Short mmCIF file of C-alpha atoms in Angstrom, two decimals:
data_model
loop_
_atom_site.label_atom_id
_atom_site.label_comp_id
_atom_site.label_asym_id
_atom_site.label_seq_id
_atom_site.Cartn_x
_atom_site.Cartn_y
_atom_site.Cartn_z
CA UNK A 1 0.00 0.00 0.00
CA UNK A 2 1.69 3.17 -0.90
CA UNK A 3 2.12 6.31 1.76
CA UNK A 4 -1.02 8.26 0.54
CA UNK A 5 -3.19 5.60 2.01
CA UNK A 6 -3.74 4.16 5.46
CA UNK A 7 -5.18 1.00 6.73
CA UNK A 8 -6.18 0.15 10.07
CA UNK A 9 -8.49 -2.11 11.57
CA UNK A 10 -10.73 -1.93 14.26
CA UNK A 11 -12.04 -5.32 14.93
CA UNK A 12 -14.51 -6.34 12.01
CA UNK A 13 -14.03 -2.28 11.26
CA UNK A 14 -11.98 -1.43 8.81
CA UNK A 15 -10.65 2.07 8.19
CA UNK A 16 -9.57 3.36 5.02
CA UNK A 17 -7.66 7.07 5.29
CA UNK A 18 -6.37 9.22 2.56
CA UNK A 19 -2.74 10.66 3.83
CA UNK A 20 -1.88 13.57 2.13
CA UNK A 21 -2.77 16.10 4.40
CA UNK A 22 -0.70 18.98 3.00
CA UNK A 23 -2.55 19.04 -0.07
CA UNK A 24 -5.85 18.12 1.32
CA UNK A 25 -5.85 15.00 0.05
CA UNK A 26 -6.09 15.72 -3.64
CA UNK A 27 -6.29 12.72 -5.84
CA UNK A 28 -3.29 12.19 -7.59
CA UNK A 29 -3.04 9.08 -9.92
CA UNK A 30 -1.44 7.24 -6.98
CA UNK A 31 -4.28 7.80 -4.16
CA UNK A 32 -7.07 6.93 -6.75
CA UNK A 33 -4.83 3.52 -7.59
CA UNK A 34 -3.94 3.09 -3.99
CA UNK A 35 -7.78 3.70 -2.70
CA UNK A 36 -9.38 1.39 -5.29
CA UNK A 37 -7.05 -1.05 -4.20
CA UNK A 38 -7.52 -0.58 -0.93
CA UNK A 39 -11.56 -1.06 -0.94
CA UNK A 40 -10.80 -4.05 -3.47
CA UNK A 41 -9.09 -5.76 -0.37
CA UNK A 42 -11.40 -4.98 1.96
CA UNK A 43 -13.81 -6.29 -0.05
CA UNK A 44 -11.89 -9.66 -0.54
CA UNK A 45 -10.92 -9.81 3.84
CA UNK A 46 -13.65 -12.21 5.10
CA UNK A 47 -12.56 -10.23 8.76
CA UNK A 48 -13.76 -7.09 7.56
CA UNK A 49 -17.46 -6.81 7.57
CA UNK A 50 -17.93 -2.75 7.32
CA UNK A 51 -15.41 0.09 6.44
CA UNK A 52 -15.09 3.78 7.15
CA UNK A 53 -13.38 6.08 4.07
CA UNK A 54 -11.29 9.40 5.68
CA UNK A 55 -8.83 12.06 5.22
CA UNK A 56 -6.08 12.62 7.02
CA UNK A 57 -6.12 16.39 8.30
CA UNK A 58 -8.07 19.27 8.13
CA UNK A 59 -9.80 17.97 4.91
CA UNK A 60 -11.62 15.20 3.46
CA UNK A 61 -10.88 15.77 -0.09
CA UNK A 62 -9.81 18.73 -2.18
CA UNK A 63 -11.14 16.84 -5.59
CA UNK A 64 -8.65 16.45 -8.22
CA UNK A 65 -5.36 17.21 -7.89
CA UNK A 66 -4.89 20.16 -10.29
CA UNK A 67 -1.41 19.77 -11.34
CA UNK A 68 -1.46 16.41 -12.70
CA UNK A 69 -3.97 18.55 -15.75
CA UNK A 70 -1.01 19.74 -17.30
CA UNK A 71 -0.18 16.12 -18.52
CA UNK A 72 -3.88 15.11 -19.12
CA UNK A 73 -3.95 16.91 -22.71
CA UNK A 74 -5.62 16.05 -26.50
CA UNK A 75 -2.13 15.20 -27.37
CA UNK A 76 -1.95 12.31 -24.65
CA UNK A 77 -5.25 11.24 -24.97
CA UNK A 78 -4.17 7.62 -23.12
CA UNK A 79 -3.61 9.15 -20.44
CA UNK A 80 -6.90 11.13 -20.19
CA UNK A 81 -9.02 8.26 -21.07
CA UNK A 82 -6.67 5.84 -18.38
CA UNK A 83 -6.71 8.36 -15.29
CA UNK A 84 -10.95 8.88 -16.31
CA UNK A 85 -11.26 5.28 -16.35
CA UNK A 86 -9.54 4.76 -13.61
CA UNK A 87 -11.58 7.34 -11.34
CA UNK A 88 -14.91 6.05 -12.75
CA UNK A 89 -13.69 2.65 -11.15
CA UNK A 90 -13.05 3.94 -7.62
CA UNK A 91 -16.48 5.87 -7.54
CA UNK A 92 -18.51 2.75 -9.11
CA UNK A 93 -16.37 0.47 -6.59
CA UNK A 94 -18.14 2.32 -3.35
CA UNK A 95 -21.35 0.65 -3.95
CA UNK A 96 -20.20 -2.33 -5.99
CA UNK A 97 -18.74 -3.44 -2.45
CA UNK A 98 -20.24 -6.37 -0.52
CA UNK A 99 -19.65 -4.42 2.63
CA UNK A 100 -20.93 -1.41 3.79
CA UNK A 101 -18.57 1.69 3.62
CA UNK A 102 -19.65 5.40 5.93
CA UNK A 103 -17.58 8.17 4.65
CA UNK A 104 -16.09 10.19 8.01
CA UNK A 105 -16.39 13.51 6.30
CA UNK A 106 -14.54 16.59 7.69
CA UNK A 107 -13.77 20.26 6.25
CA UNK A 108 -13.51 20.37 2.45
CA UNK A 109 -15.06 17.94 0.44
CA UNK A 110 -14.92 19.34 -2.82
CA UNK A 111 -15.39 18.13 -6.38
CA UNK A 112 -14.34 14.33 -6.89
CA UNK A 113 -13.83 14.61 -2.76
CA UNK A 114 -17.69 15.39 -2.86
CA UNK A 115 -18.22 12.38 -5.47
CA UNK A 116 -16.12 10.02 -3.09
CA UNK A 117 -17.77 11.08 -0.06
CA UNK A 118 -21.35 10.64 -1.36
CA UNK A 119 -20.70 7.33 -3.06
CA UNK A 120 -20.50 5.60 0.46
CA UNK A 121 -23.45 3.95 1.41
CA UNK A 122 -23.69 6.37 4.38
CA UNK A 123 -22.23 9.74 5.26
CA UNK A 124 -20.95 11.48 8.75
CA UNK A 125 -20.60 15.35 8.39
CA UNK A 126 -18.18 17.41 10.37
CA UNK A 127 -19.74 20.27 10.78
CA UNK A 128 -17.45 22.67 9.47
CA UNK A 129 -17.75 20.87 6.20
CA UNK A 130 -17.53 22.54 2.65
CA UNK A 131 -19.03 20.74 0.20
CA UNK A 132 -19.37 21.08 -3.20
CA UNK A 133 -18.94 20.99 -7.01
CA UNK A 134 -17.01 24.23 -8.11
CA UNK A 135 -15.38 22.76 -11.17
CA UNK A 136 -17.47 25.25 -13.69
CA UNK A 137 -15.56 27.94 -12.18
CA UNK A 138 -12.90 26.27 -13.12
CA UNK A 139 -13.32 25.78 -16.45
CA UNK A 140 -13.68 21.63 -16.02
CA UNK A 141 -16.79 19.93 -16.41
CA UNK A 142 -17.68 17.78 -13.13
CA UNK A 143 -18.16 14.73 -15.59
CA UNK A 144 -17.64 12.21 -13.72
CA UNK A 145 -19.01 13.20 -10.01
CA UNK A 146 -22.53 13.92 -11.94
CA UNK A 147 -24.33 10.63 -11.98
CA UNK A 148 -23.94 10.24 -8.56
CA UNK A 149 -25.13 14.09 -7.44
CA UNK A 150 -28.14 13.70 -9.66
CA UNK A 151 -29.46 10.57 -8.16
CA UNK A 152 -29.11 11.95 -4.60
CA UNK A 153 -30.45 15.03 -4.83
CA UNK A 154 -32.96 15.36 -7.97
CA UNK A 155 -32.44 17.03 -11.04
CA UNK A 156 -32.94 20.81 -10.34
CA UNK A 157 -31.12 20.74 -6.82
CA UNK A 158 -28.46 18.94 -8.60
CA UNK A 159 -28.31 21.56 -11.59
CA UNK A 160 -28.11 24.08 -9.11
CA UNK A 161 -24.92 22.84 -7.18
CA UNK A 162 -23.12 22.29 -10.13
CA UNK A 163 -23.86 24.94 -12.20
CA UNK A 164 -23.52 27.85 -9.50
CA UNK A 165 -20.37 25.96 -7.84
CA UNK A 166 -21.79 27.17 -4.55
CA UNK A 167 -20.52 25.03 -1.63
CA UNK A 168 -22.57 24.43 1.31
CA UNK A 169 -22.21 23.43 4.92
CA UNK A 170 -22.88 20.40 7.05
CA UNK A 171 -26.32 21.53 8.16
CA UNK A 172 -27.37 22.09 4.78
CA UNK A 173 -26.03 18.54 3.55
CA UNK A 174 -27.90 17.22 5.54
CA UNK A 175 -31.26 18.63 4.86
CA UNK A 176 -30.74 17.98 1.84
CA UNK A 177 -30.18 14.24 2.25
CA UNK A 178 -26.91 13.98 1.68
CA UNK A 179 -25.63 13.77 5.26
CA UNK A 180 -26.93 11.61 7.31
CA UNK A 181 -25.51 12.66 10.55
CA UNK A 182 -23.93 16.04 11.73
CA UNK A 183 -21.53 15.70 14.58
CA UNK A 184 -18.43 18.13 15.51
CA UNK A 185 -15.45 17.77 13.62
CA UNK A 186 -13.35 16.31 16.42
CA UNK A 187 -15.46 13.61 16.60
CA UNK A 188 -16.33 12.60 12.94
CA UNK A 189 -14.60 9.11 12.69
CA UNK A 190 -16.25 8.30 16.19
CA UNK A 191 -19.42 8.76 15.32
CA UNK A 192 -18.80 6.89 11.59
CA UNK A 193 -16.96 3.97 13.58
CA UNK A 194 -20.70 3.88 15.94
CA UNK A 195 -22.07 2.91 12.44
CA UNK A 196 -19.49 0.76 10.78
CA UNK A 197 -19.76 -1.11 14.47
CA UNK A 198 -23.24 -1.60 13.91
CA UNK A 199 -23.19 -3.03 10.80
CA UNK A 200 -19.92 -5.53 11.32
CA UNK A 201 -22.82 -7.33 14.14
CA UNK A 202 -25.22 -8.00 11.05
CA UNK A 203 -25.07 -11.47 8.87
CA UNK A 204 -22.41 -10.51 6.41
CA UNK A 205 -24.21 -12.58 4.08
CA UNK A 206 -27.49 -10.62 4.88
CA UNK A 207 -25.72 -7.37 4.47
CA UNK A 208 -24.13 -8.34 1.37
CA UNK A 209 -27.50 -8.84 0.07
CA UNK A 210 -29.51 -6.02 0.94
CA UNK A 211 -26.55 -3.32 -0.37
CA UNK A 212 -26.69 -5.15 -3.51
CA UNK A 213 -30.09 -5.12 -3.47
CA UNK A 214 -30.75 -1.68 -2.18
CA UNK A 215 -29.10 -0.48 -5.34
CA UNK A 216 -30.75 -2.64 -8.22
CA UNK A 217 -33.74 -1.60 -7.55
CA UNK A 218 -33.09 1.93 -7.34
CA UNK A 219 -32.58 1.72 -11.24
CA UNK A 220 -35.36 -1.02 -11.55
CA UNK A 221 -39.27 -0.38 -12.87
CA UNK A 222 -41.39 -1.32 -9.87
CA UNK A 223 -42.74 -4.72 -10.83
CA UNK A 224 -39.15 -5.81 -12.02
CA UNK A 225 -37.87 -4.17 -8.42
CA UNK A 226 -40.58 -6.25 -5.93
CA UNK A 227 -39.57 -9.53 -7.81
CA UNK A 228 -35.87 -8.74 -7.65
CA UNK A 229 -36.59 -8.66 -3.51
CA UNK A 230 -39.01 -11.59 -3.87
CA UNK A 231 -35.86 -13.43 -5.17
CA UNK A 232 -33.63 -12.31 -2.18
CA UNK A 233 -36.55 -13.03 -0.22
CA UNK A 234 -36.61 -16.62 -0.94
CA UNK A 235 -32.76 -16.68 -0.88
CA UNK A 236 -32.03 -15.26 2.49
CA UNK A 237 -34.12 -18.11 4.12
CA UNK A 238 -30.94 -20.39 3.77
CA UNK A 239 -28.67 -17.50 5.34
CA UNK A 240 -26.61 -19.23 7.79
CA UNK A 241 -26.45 -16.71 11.19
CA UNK A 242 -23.03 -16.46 12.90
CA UNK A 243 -22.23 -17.83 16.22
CA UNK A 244 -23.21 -14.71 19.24
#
């Protein structure tokens, strides 16, 4: 595992941090790589049964790390369609997961740090979070943060943080469902490791199904959704539960 990323466990807990504080955890080439892999071997650790995403420092994530653009031009178009690829994989990998992952969300959580943090199937807010979408003023397109924004929030709340580039704060987040708790800063990974710890006491067979579930359906017509859980349904009857 390279520098920018740290691992540590907490019993069935496991917590994922970026570590490069002095550039608020901007994602280079090598965090993205190093955090896919990361949640990939999570994933594959039958010990691990829930996970909690962080930054290291005063921020969660700064979004894309700016000076890598200079080598992400038409001319090297490999390396544009590589690093996109590559960042469409971490994002998708948040919910492909079998296990449950809170984001522990403090200070800025901007652009593809917004993306990341959103993308967990839970969210703890600091509450001197920033959080937003500026790229516009920046003259980049928030491609590939957009699918996720726009099917938490709606269409026209969505337009409206990425268009405007307006960032808001934890309180706000929250009301508008993207937070699900507000807690002081200080305490941000306690409060997400409260809800990882919940989770790693649930069949990890159970919870494996109902994440996967939980999302199919969200992209499902109705009928095709209630017989997609009427399969689960049947399934989970020969869910073995773990020894107390």
């Amino acid at each position: 595992m390279p520098d920018c990323v740290v691992v540590e466990n907490r019993e069935a807990v496991r917590i994922v941090r970026m570590n490069r504080p002095d550039k608020l955890n901007a994602l280079n080439t090598e965090l993205t790589q190093g955090l896919l892999d990361a949640l990939v071997a999570a994933d594959a650790d039958e010990t691990v049964r829930a996970v909690v995403l962080a930054g290291e420092g005063r921020g969660f994530c700064a979004g894309a790390d700016l000076a890598e653009f200079k080598d992400l031009t038409p001319e090297h178009q490999h390396r544009v369609l590589a690093r996109a690829d590559l960042t469409c994989r971490l994002q998708s990998k948040l919910q492909e997961m079998t296990k449950p992952v809170v984001s522990a969300v403090q200070g800025a959580a901007i652009g593809g740090g917004a993306g990341l943090a959103i993308s967990c199937d839970m969210m703890v807010a600091g509450a001197d979070l920033k959080f937003g979408y500026p790229e516009l003023k920046h003259d980049i397109v928030p491609a590939l943060v957009m699918t996720g924004l726009q099917r938490q929030l709606g269409r026209k709340a969505a337009f409206e943080m990425i268009s405007l580039g307006r960032l808001v704060g934890a309180e706000e987040a929250q009301a508008l469902g993207l937070a699900n708790r507000v807690v002081a800063a200080d305490v941000v990974i306690d409060a997400a490791l409260e809800i990882a710890g919940q989770w790693a006491k649930a069949n990890p067979m159970a919870m494996a199904a109902a994440k996967s579930l939980f999302y199919r359906v969200a992209d499902l017509p109705f009928d095709a959704a209630m017989a997609a859980g009427r399969d689960v349904n049947a399934l989970m009857r020969g869910f073995r539960r773990p020894a107390r």
